[in-house]
Amino acid sequence: MTPGTPAPSMSTTANAAGPTASAARARLLAAADALAPALAALGVAVAGFSIAVAVAGHDPLEVWLLIVQGGFGGAFAWQNTLQRAAPLILTGLAVALPAQAGRVIIGAEGALVLGGLAAAALGTTLAGTGPAVAWPLMAMAAALAGGLWIGLAGWLREWREVNETISSLLLSFIAIALFNQAVETVLRDPASLNKPSTAPLADGLMLPTLPGLDVHWGLVLGLAVAALAAVVLRFTPLGLALKVAGGNPWAARGVGLRVPALTIGACVAGGACAGLAGAVEVAAVHGAANASLMAGYGTTGILIAFAARFSPVAVVPVAVLVGGIAASGSLLQRRLGLPEASVMVLLGVAFVALIACETLRGRLLARAAKG
């Protein structure tokens, strides 16, 4: 402090600290409000699944302990969980990114299988090239296939006023039919007798695992895409424009934003993420495109995006949690004789509970606004 400068009074200091404390309190309240539906849905899902398990003659506490052990109880469990979380991060983003522009897309499963098919078809033609060339081309082909497919749902909404939720679901069924037709006819490997499949990728084109882990590099890709999406949405004019277009399209048009381009672009970005998930599954897990790609990752991504409230950052931990629950199914089957699909029932109950809690929250907010 220079000589002659008066010391700040206590009132000045308090006034400076006041806004900071108020802002921090507001952030905490906003975070609590955002987490409340997910936490309430989690409680309902735990209670409902516990009752179902008890009716089936099993100890609910033992079941929950096995779920925790199977998903997060050791190095092997964690690696299995992260292996499953890799595509789930991308399919969660496939729903979360269009939601930023106000579009509810639930057809990521179709974009995933088309992305996997495109990656497998291109990969077999690039057998003589190195992975440094083949992997980026396969990823771009998968992203392009998935992006164009979900982008079609966005285009139908903007130019034909077709509800994107319904159209993306119907397009998913069409994509799966096209996938099956291609795999069973023009792209079928003659050696795949009982299970139609495309020709297998060359060993050199399979994605390796991370050093010291049994987790493929698809996890790093998912994390990188989630980080990129978070940065774009938070720190760029494009992210702000997407939020304005999604929150109030009339206001967005009033300030000169190209709302159709923004919303269709968000759908394309979401579809590209789902397509990348298909490419990862082909290049890191299955080695070819076949019915194994239809493992429900696209539909599970809907639950992940809703639970994360469409935040790309929150998609990552939610995907890991859901991946851990899914990974515990085999342990439940071995120890208690429960079907491995029991965990899918749990996830289904959680999704229904989440939708119900979100609806209830919306009604309560609407009543409070009217009052």
Protein backbone atom coordinates (compact mmCIF):
# COMPACT_ATOMS: atom_id res chain seq x y z
CA MET A 1 0.00 0.00 0.00
CA THR A 2 1.44 3.38 -1.00
CA PRO A 3 1.71 6.21 1.56
CA GLY A 4 -1.39 8.36 1.72
CA THR A 5 -3.69 5.62 0.37
CA PRO A 6 -6.55 5.00 2.78
CA ALA A 7 -6.97 1.46 4.01
CA PRO A 8 -10.11 -0.29 2.73
CA SER A 9 -12.87 -0.14 5.28
CA MET A 10 -14.62 -3.24 6.63
CA SER A 11 -17.82 -2.23 4.86
CA THR A 12 -16.02 -2.04 1.51
CA THR A 13 -14.52 -5.48 2.06
CA ALA A 14 -17.91 -6.90 3.04
CA ASN A 15 -19.54 -5.38 -0.02
CA ALA A 16 -16.87 -6.94 -2.25
CA ALA A 17 -17.24 -10.34 -0.61
CA GLY A 18 -21.03 -10.21 -0.68
CA PRO A 19 -21.51 -10.65 -4.46
CA THR A 20 -18.92 -13.42 -4.49
CA ALA A 21 -20.72 -15.34 -1.77
CA SER A 22 -24.06 -14.75 -3.45
CA ALA A 23 -22.72 -15.99 -6.77
CA ALA A 24 -21.27 -19.11 -5.15
CA ARG A 25 -24.56 -19.77 -3.37
CA ALA A 26 -26.46 -19.34 -6.64
CA ARG A 27 -24.15 -21.82 -8.37
CA LEU A 28 -24.66 -24.36 -5.60
CA LEU A 29 -28.42 -23.95 -5.76
CA ALA A 30 -28.37 -24.34 -9.55
CA ALA A 31 -26.23 -27.48 -9.27
CA ALA A 32 -28.57 -28.93 -6.64
CA ASP A 33 -31.58 -28.15 -8.81
CA ALA A 34 -29.92 -29.85 -11.79
CA LEU A 35 -28.97 -32.95 -9.78
CA ALA A 36 -32.28 -33.31 -7.93
CA PRO A 37 -34.17 -35.21 -10.68
CA ALA A 38 -31.27 -37.61 -11.29
CA LEU A 39 -30.81 -38.30 -7.58
CA ALA A 40 -34.55 -38.79 -7.08
CA ALA A 41 -34.67 -41.16 -10.05
CA LEU A 42 -31.69 -43.06 -8.66
CA GLY A 43 -33.50 -43.50 -5.35
CA VAL A 44 -36.66 -44.72 -7.09
CA ALA A 45 -34.65 -47.13 -9.26
CA VAL A 46 -32.78 -48.55 -6.25
CA ALA A 47 -36.02 -49.03 -4.32
CA GLY A 48 -37.89 -50.55 -7.26
CA PHE A 49 -35.09 -52.93 -8.23
CA SER A 50 -34.59 -53.97 -4.60
CA ILE A 51 -38.29 -54.84 -4.29
CA ALA A 52 -38.17 -56.86 -7.53
CA VAL A 53 -35.07 -58.74 -6.34
CA ALA A 54 -36.67 -59.47 -2.97
CA VAL A 55 -39.83 -60.79 -4.67
CA ALA A 56 -37.58 -63.08 -6.75
CA GLY A 57 -36.19 -64.54 -3.51
CA HIS A 58 -32.80 -62.85 -3.31
CA ASP A 59 -31.25 -60.56 -0.73
CA PRO A 60 -31.26 -57.02 -2.19
CA LEU A 61 -28.17 -56.02 -0.18
CA GLU A 62 -26.21 -58.96 -1.57
CA VAL A 63 -27.29 -58.06 -5.10
CA TRP A 64 -26.16 -54.45 -4.71
CA LEU A 65 -22.84 -55.52 -3.25
CA LEU A 66 -22.29 -57.81 -6.24
CA ILE A 67 -23.17 -54.97 -8.63
CA VAL A 68 -20.57 -52.75 -6.99
CA GLN A 69 -18.02 -55.57 -6.96
CA GLY A 70 -18.68 -56.55 -10.58
CA GLY A 71 -18.37 -53.02 -11.89
CA PHE A 72 -15.84 -51.38 -9.61
CA GLY A 73 -14.45 -54.04 -7.27
CA GLY A 74 -10.96 -54.41 -8.70
CA ALA A 75 -8.61 -53.81 -11.62
CA PHE A 76 -10.32 -56.38 -13.84
CA ALA A 77 -13.77 -54.98 -13.03
CA TRP A 78 -12.66 -51.42 -13.72
CA GLN A 79 -11.14 -52.39 -17.06
CA ASN A 80 -14.33 -54.17 -18.07
CA THR A 81 -16.32 -51.11 -17.02
CA LEU A 82 -14.14 -48.67 -18.97
CA GLN A 83 -14.26 -50.96 -21.99
CA ARG A 84 -18.04 -50.67 -21.98
CA ALA A 85 -17.97 -46.96 -21.16
CA ALA A 86 -16.00 -46.08 -24.32
CA PRO A 87 -18.92 -46.41 -26.78
CA LEU A 88 -21.42 -45.21 -24.16
CA ILE A 89 -19.65 -41.85 -23.90
CA LEU A 90 -20.04 -41.38 -27.65
CA THR A 91 -23.68 -42.50 -27.80
CA GLY A 92 -24.43 -40.27 -24.82
CA LEU A 93 -22.97 -37.35 -26.75
CA ALA A 94 -25.08 -38.39 -29.75
CA VAL A 95 -28.14 -37.38 -27.71
CA ALA A 96 -26.59 -34.55 -25.68
CA LEU A 97 -25.27 -32.50 -28.61
CA PRO A 98 -28.56 -32.19 -30.55
CA ALA A 99 -30.27 -31.38 -27.24
CA GLN A 100 -28.13 -28.25 -27.02
CA ALA A 101 -30.06 -26.99 -30.03
CA GLY A 102 -33.42 -28.16 -28.67
CA ARG A 103 -33.59 -31.44 -30.61
CA VAL A 104 -34.42 -34.74 -28.87
CA ILE A 105 -32.74 -37.49 -30.88
CA ILE A 106 -33.22 -41.12 -29.84
CA GLY A 107 -32.02 -42.92 -32.96
CA ALA A 108 -28.33 -43.26 -32.16
CA GLU A 109 -28.50 -47.06 -32.48
CA GLY A 110 -29.09 -46.73 -36.21
CA ALA A 111 -26.23 -44.26 -36.66
CA LEU A 112 -23.96 -46.58 -34.66
CA VAL A 113 -24.57 -49.62 -36.86
CA LEU A 114 -24.19 -47.61 -40.07
CA GLY A 115 -20.96 -46.11 -38.75
CA GLY A 116 -19.67 -49.56 -37.90
CA LEU A 117 -20.68 -50.86 -41.32
CA ALA A 118 -18.92 -47.97 -43.09
CA ALA A 119 -15.76 -48.48 -41.03
CA ALA A 120 -15.73 -52.23 -41.67
CA ALA A 121 -16.39 -51.88 -45.40
CA LEU A 122 -13.65 -49.29 -45.83
CA GLY A 123 -11.27 -51.13 -43.52
CA THR A 124 -11.36 -54.28 -45.62
CA THR A 125 -10.36 -52.29 -48.71
CA LEU A 126 -7.47 -50.67 -46.81
CA ALA A 127 -5.92 -53.93 -45.68
CA GLY A 128 -2.64 -53.11 -47.41
CA THR A 129 -2.23 -49.69 -45.82
CA GLY A 130 -0.88 -48.85 -42.40
CA PRO A 131 -3.03 -47.94 -39.41
CA ALA A 132 -1.85 -44.32 -39.54
CA VAL A 133 -3.74 -43.99 -42.82
CA ALA A 134 -6.55 -46.50 -42.32
CA TRP A 135 -7.74 -45.49 -38.85
CA PRO A 136 -8.42 -41.80 -39.64
CA LEU A 137 -10.18 -42.77 -42.89
CA MET A 138 -12.30 -45.38 -41.12
CA ALA A 139 -13.20 -42.88 -38.39
CA MET A 140 -14.17 -40.24 -40.96
CA ALA A 141 -16.28 -42.74 -42.91
CA ALA A 142 -18.08 -43.81 -39.76
CA ALA A 143 -18.64 -40.24 -38.58
CA LEU A 144 -19.91 -39.25 -42.03
CA ALA A 145 -22.36 -42.17 -42.20
CA GLY A 146 -23.73 -41.55 -38.72
CA GLY A 147 -23.79 -37.78 -39.13
CA LEU A 148 -25.71 -37.83 -42.39
CA TRP A 149 -28.23 -40.32 -41.02
CA ILE A 150 -29.10 -38.30 -37.91
CA GLY A 151 -28.75 -35.09 -39.89
CA LEU A 152 -31.64 -36.36 -42.00
CA ALA A 153 -33.86 -36.30 -38.92
CA GLY A 154 -32.80 -32.69 -38.27
CA TRP A 155 -33.50 -31.76 -41.87
CA LEU A 156 -36.97 -33.33 -41.74
CA ARG A 157 -37.72 -31.27 -38.63
CA GLU A 158 -36.58 -27.98 -40.12
CA TRP A 159 -37.99 -28.28 -43.62
CA ARG A 160 -40.92 -30.67 -43.26
CA GLU A 161 -41.86 -30.12 -39.59
CA VAL A 162 -41.53 -33.83 -38.83
CA ASN A 163 -40.94 -34.49 -35.12
CA GLU A 164 -37.26 -35.39 -34.80
CA THR A 165 -37.82 -37.79 -31.90
CA ILE A 166 -40.19 -39.96 -33.92
CA SER A 167 -38.26 -39.65 -37.20
CA SER A 168 -34.90 -40.52 -35.58
CA LEU A 169 -36.46 -43.62 -33.99
CA LEU A 170 -37.99 -44.73 -37.30
CA LEU A 171 -34.74 -43.98 -39.12
CA SER A 172 -32.96 -46.19 -36.59
CA PHE A 173 -35.17 -49.14 -37.57
CA ILE A 174 -34.50 -48.42 -41.24
CA ALA A 175 -30.75 -48.22 -40.60
CA ILE A 176 -30.76 -51.58 -38.83
CA ALA A 177 -32.68 -53.12 -41.75
CA LEU A 178 -30.19 -51.69 -44.24
CA PHE A 179 -27.34 -52.95 -42.09
CA ASN A 180 -28.75 -56.48 -41.98
CA GLN A 181 -29.38 -56.45 -45.72
CA ALA A 182 -25.82 -55.35 -46.50
CA VAL A 183 -24.20 -57.78 -44.06
CA GLU A 184 -26.25 -60.71 -45.32
CA THR A 185 -25.80 -59.97 -49.03
CA VAL A 186 -23.30 -57.70 -50.78
CA LEU A 187 -20.81 -57.30 -47.90
CA ARG A 188 -21.11 -60.78 -46.41
CA ASP A 189 -17.93 -62.73 -45.81
CA PRO A 190 -18.44 -66.20 -47.35
CA ALA A 191 -16.65 -67.69 -44.36
CA SER A 192 -19.29 -66.38 -41.92
CA LEU A 193 -21.74 -69.26 -42.03
CA ASN A 194 -23.90 -69.18 -38.88
CA LYS A 195 -23.50 -65.49 -38.14
CA PRO A 196 -23.49 -63.20 -41.18
CA SER A 197 -20.62 -60.75 -41.02
CA THR A 198 -18.44 -58.56 -43.16
CA ALA A 199 -14.91 -59.66 -43.89
CA PRO A 200 -12.67 -59.36 -40.81
CA LEU A 201 -10.24 -56.49 -40.50
CA ALA A 202 -6.56 -57.18 -40.88
CA ASP A 203 -4.81 -57.71 -37.56
CA GLY A 204 -2.76 -54.56 -38.08
CA LEU A 205 -5.93 -52.45 -38.30
CA MET A 206 -7.34 -53.53 -34.94
CA LEU A 207 -7.14 -50.83 -32.28
CA PRO A 208 -4.58 -51.76 -29.60
CA THR A 209 -5.12 -51.48 -25.87
CA LEU A 210 -3.73 -48.72 -23.70
CA PRO A 211 -0.29 -49.41 -22.21
CA GLY A 212 -0.61 -51.64 -19.16
CA LEU A 213 -4.39 -51.90 -19.46
CA ASP A 214 -6.93 -54.13 -21.15
CA VAL A 215 -8.86 -51.06 -22.37
CA HIS A 216 -8.71 -50.01 -26.01
CA TRP A 217 -7.96 -46.54 -27.32
CA GLY A 218 -11.64 -45.95 -28.02
CA LEU A 219 -11.91 -44.71 -24.44
CA VAL A 220 -9.39 -41.96 -25.16
CA LEU A 221 -11.31 -41.06 -28.31
CA GLY A 222 -14.54 -40.76 -26.35
CA LEU A 223 -12.91 -38.59 -23.70
CA ALA A 224 -11.33 -36.37 -26.36
CA VAL A 225 -14.63 -35.86 -28.18
CA ALA A 226 -16.42 -35.08 -24.90
CA ALA A 227 -13.71 -32.56 -23.96
CA LEU A 228 -13.87 -30.93 -27.40
CA ALA A 229 -17.66 -30.67 -27.21
CA ALA A 230 -17.47 -29.12 -23.74
CA VAL A 231 -14.93 -26.52 -24.86
CA VAL A 232 -16.93 -25.59 -27.96
CA LEU A 233 -20.18 -25.25 -26.03
CA ARG A 234 -18.70 -23.24 -23.18
CA PHE A 235 -16.05 -21.03 -24.73
CA THR A 236 -16.96 -20.39 -28.37
CA PRO A 237 -19.55 -18.23 -30.17
CA LEU A 238 -20.86 -21.41 -31.82
CA GLY A 239 -21.69 -22.89 -28.42
CA LEU A 240 -23.53 -19.74 -27.39
CA ALA A 241 -25.42 -19.67 -30.69
CA LEU A 242 -26.50 -23.30 -30.22
CA LYS A 243 -27.85 -22.57 -26.74
CA VAL A 244 -29.74 -19.50 -27.96
CA ALA A 245 -31.19 -21.43 -30.89
CA GLY A 246 -32.21 -24.28 -28.62
CA GLY A 247 -33.61 -22.07 -25.87
CA ASN A 248 -35.55 -19.57 -27.96
CA PRO A 249 -35.43 -20.05 -31.75
CA TRP A 250 -37.58 -16.94 -32.34
CA ALA A 251 -35.12 -14.77 -30.45
CA ALA A 252 -32.25 -16.49 -32.26
CA ARG A 253 -33.78 -15.60 -35.62
CA GLY A 254 -34.36 -12.08 -34.38
CA VAL A 255 -30.62 -11.56 -33.78
CA GLY A 256 -29.72 -13.02 -37.16
CA LEU A 257 -28.73 -16.58 -36.23
CA ARG A 258 -29.23 -19.27 -38.86
CA VAL A 259 -31.34 -21.58 -36.73
CA PRO A 260 -31.88 -24.35 -39.33
CA ALA A 261 -28.15 -24.64 -39.98
CA LEU A 262 -27.40 -24.72 -36.26
CA THR A 263 -29.98 -27.36 -35.39
CA ILE A 264 -29.20 -29.60 -38.36
CA GLY A 265 -25.49 -29.20 -37.63
CA ALA A 266 -26.04 -30.25 -34.02
CA CYS A 267 -27.88 -33.36 -35.24
CA VAL A 268 -25.05 -34.13 -37.65
CA ALA A 269 -22.51 -33.78 -34.82
CA GLY A 270 -24.53 -36.12 -32.63
CA GLY A 271 -24.84 -38.69 -35.39
CA ALA A 272 -21.11 -38.46 -36.05
CA CYS A 273 -20.44 -39.37 -32.41
CA ALA A 274 -22.69 -42.42 -32.71
CA GLY A 275 -20.97 -43.41 -35.95
CA LEU A 276 -17.59 -43.17 -34.23
CA ALA A 277 -18.91 -45.49 -31.53
CA GLY A 278 -19.69 -48.05 -34.23
CA ALA A 279 -16.21 -47.69 -35.72
CA VAL A 280 -14.64 -48.20 -32.29
CA GLU A 281 -16.65 -51.36 -31.69
CA VAL A 282 -15.62 -52.75 -35.08
CA ALA A 283 -11.94 -51.82 -34.86
CA ALA A 284 -11.39 -52.60 -31.18
CA VAL A 285 -13.84 -55.35 -30.20
CA HIS A 286 -15.53 -57.32 -32.98
CA GLY A 287 -13.12 -56.97 -35.89
CA ALA A 288 -16.03 -56.93 -38.34
CA ALA A 289 -19.56 -55.61 -38.71
CA ASN A 290 -22.18 -58.11 -37.58
CA ALA A 291 -25.21 -58.38 -35.32
CA SER A 292 -22.99 -58.00 -32.24
CA LEU A 293 -22.91 -54.26 -32.93
CA MET A 294 -26.56 -54.06 -31.88
CA ALA A 295 -25.79 -54.30 -28.17
CA GLY A 296 -28.10 -51.49 -27.08
CA TYR A 297 -25.38 -48.85 -26.75
CA GLY A 298 -27.46 -46.37 -28.73
CA THR A 299 -30.55 -46.71 -26.57
CA THR A 300 -28.50 -46.68 -23.37
CA GLY A 301 -26.97 -43.42 -24.54
CA ILE A 302 -30.43 -41.83 -24.16
CA LEU A 303 -30.44 -42.64 -20.45
CA ILE A 304 -26.88 -41.35 -20.06
CA ALA A 305 -27.61 -38.03 -21.79
CA PHE A 306 -30.79 -37.41 -19.81
CA ALA A 307 -29.11 -38.30 -16.50
CA ALA A 308 -26.22 -35.98 -17.39
CA ARG A 309 -28.72 -33.23 -18.28
CA PHE A 310 -27.12 -33.08 -21.73
CA SER A 311 -23.77 -31.87 -20.39
CA PRO A 312 -20.81 -33.33 -22.34
CA VAL A 313 -18.69 -33.24 -19.18
CA ALA A 314 -21.30 -35.05 -17.07
CA VAL A 315 -21.80 -37.66 -19.80
CA VAL A 316 -18.42 -39.18 -18.95
CA PRO A 317 -19.00 -40.16 -15.28
CA VAL A 318 -22.57 -41.24 -16.01
CA ALA A 319 -21.32 -43.46 -18.85
CA VAL A 320 -18.75 -45.01 -16.51
CA LEU A 321 -21.45 -45.66 -13.88
CA VAL A 322 -23.79 -47.25 -16.43
CA GLY A 323 -20.90 -49.25 -17.88
CA GLY A 324 -20.10 -50.59 -14.43
CA ILE A 325 -23.70 -51.63 -13.84
CA ALA A 326 -23.78 -53.39 -17.21
CA ALA A 327 -20.46 -55.11 -16.50
CA SER A 328 -21.82 -56.60 -13.27
CA GLY A 329 -24.46 -58.66 -15.05
CA SER A 330 -22.21 -61.66 -15.58
CA LEU A 331 -21.24 -61.74 -11.89
CA LEU A 332 -24.91 -61.72 -10.85
CA GLN A 333 -25.51 -64.62 -13.18
CA ARG A 334 -22.59 -66.67 -11.84
CA ARG A 335 -23.19 -66.02 -8.14
CA LEU A 336 -26.97 -65.85 -7.85
CA GLY A 337 -28.29 -67.36 -11.06
CA LEU A 338 -29.97 -64.10 -12.06
CA PRO A 339 -30.19 -63.47 -15.81
CA GLU A 340 -27.40 -61.25 -17.08
CA ALA A 341 -30.11 -58.98 -18.51
CA SER A 342 -31.24 -58.17 -14.96
CA VAL A 343 -29.05 -55.09 -15.01
CA MET A 344 -30.83 -53.96 -18.17
CA VAL A 345 -34.06 -54.07 -16.18
CA LEU A 346 -32.39 -51.86 -13.57
CA LEU A 347 -31.30 -49.36 -16.22
CA GLY A 348 -34.77 -49.39 -17.74
CA VAL A 349 -36.37 -48.64 -14.38
CA ALA A 350 -33.85 -45.85 -13.85
CA PHE A 351 -34.72 -44.31 -17.23
CA VAL A 352 -38.48 -44.40 -16.59
CA ALA A 353 -37.94 -42.93 -13.11
CA LEU A 354 -35.73 -40.18 -14.54
CA ILE A 355 -38.33 -39.18 -17.13
CA ALA A 356 -41.03 -39.16 -14.42
CA CYS A 357 -38.90 -37.03 -12.07
CA GLU A 358 -38.05 -34.57 -14.84
CA THR A 359 -41.73 -34.27 -15.73
CA LEU A 360 -42.69 -33.71 -12.11
CA ARG A 361 -39.97 -31.09 -11.74
CA GLY A 362 -41.23 -29.27 -14.83
CA ARG A 363 -44.78 -29.21 -13.52
CA LEU A 364 -43.67 -27.92 -10.14
CA LEU A 365 -41.66 -25.15 -11.77
CA ALA A 366 -44.63 -24.24 -13.95
CA ARG A 367 -46.93 -24.03 -10.92
CA ALA A 368 -44.39 -21.92 -9.05
CA ALA A 369 -44.14 -19.54 -12.01
CA LYS A 370 -47.93 -19.19 -12.17
CA GLY A 371 -48.13 -18.61 -8.43
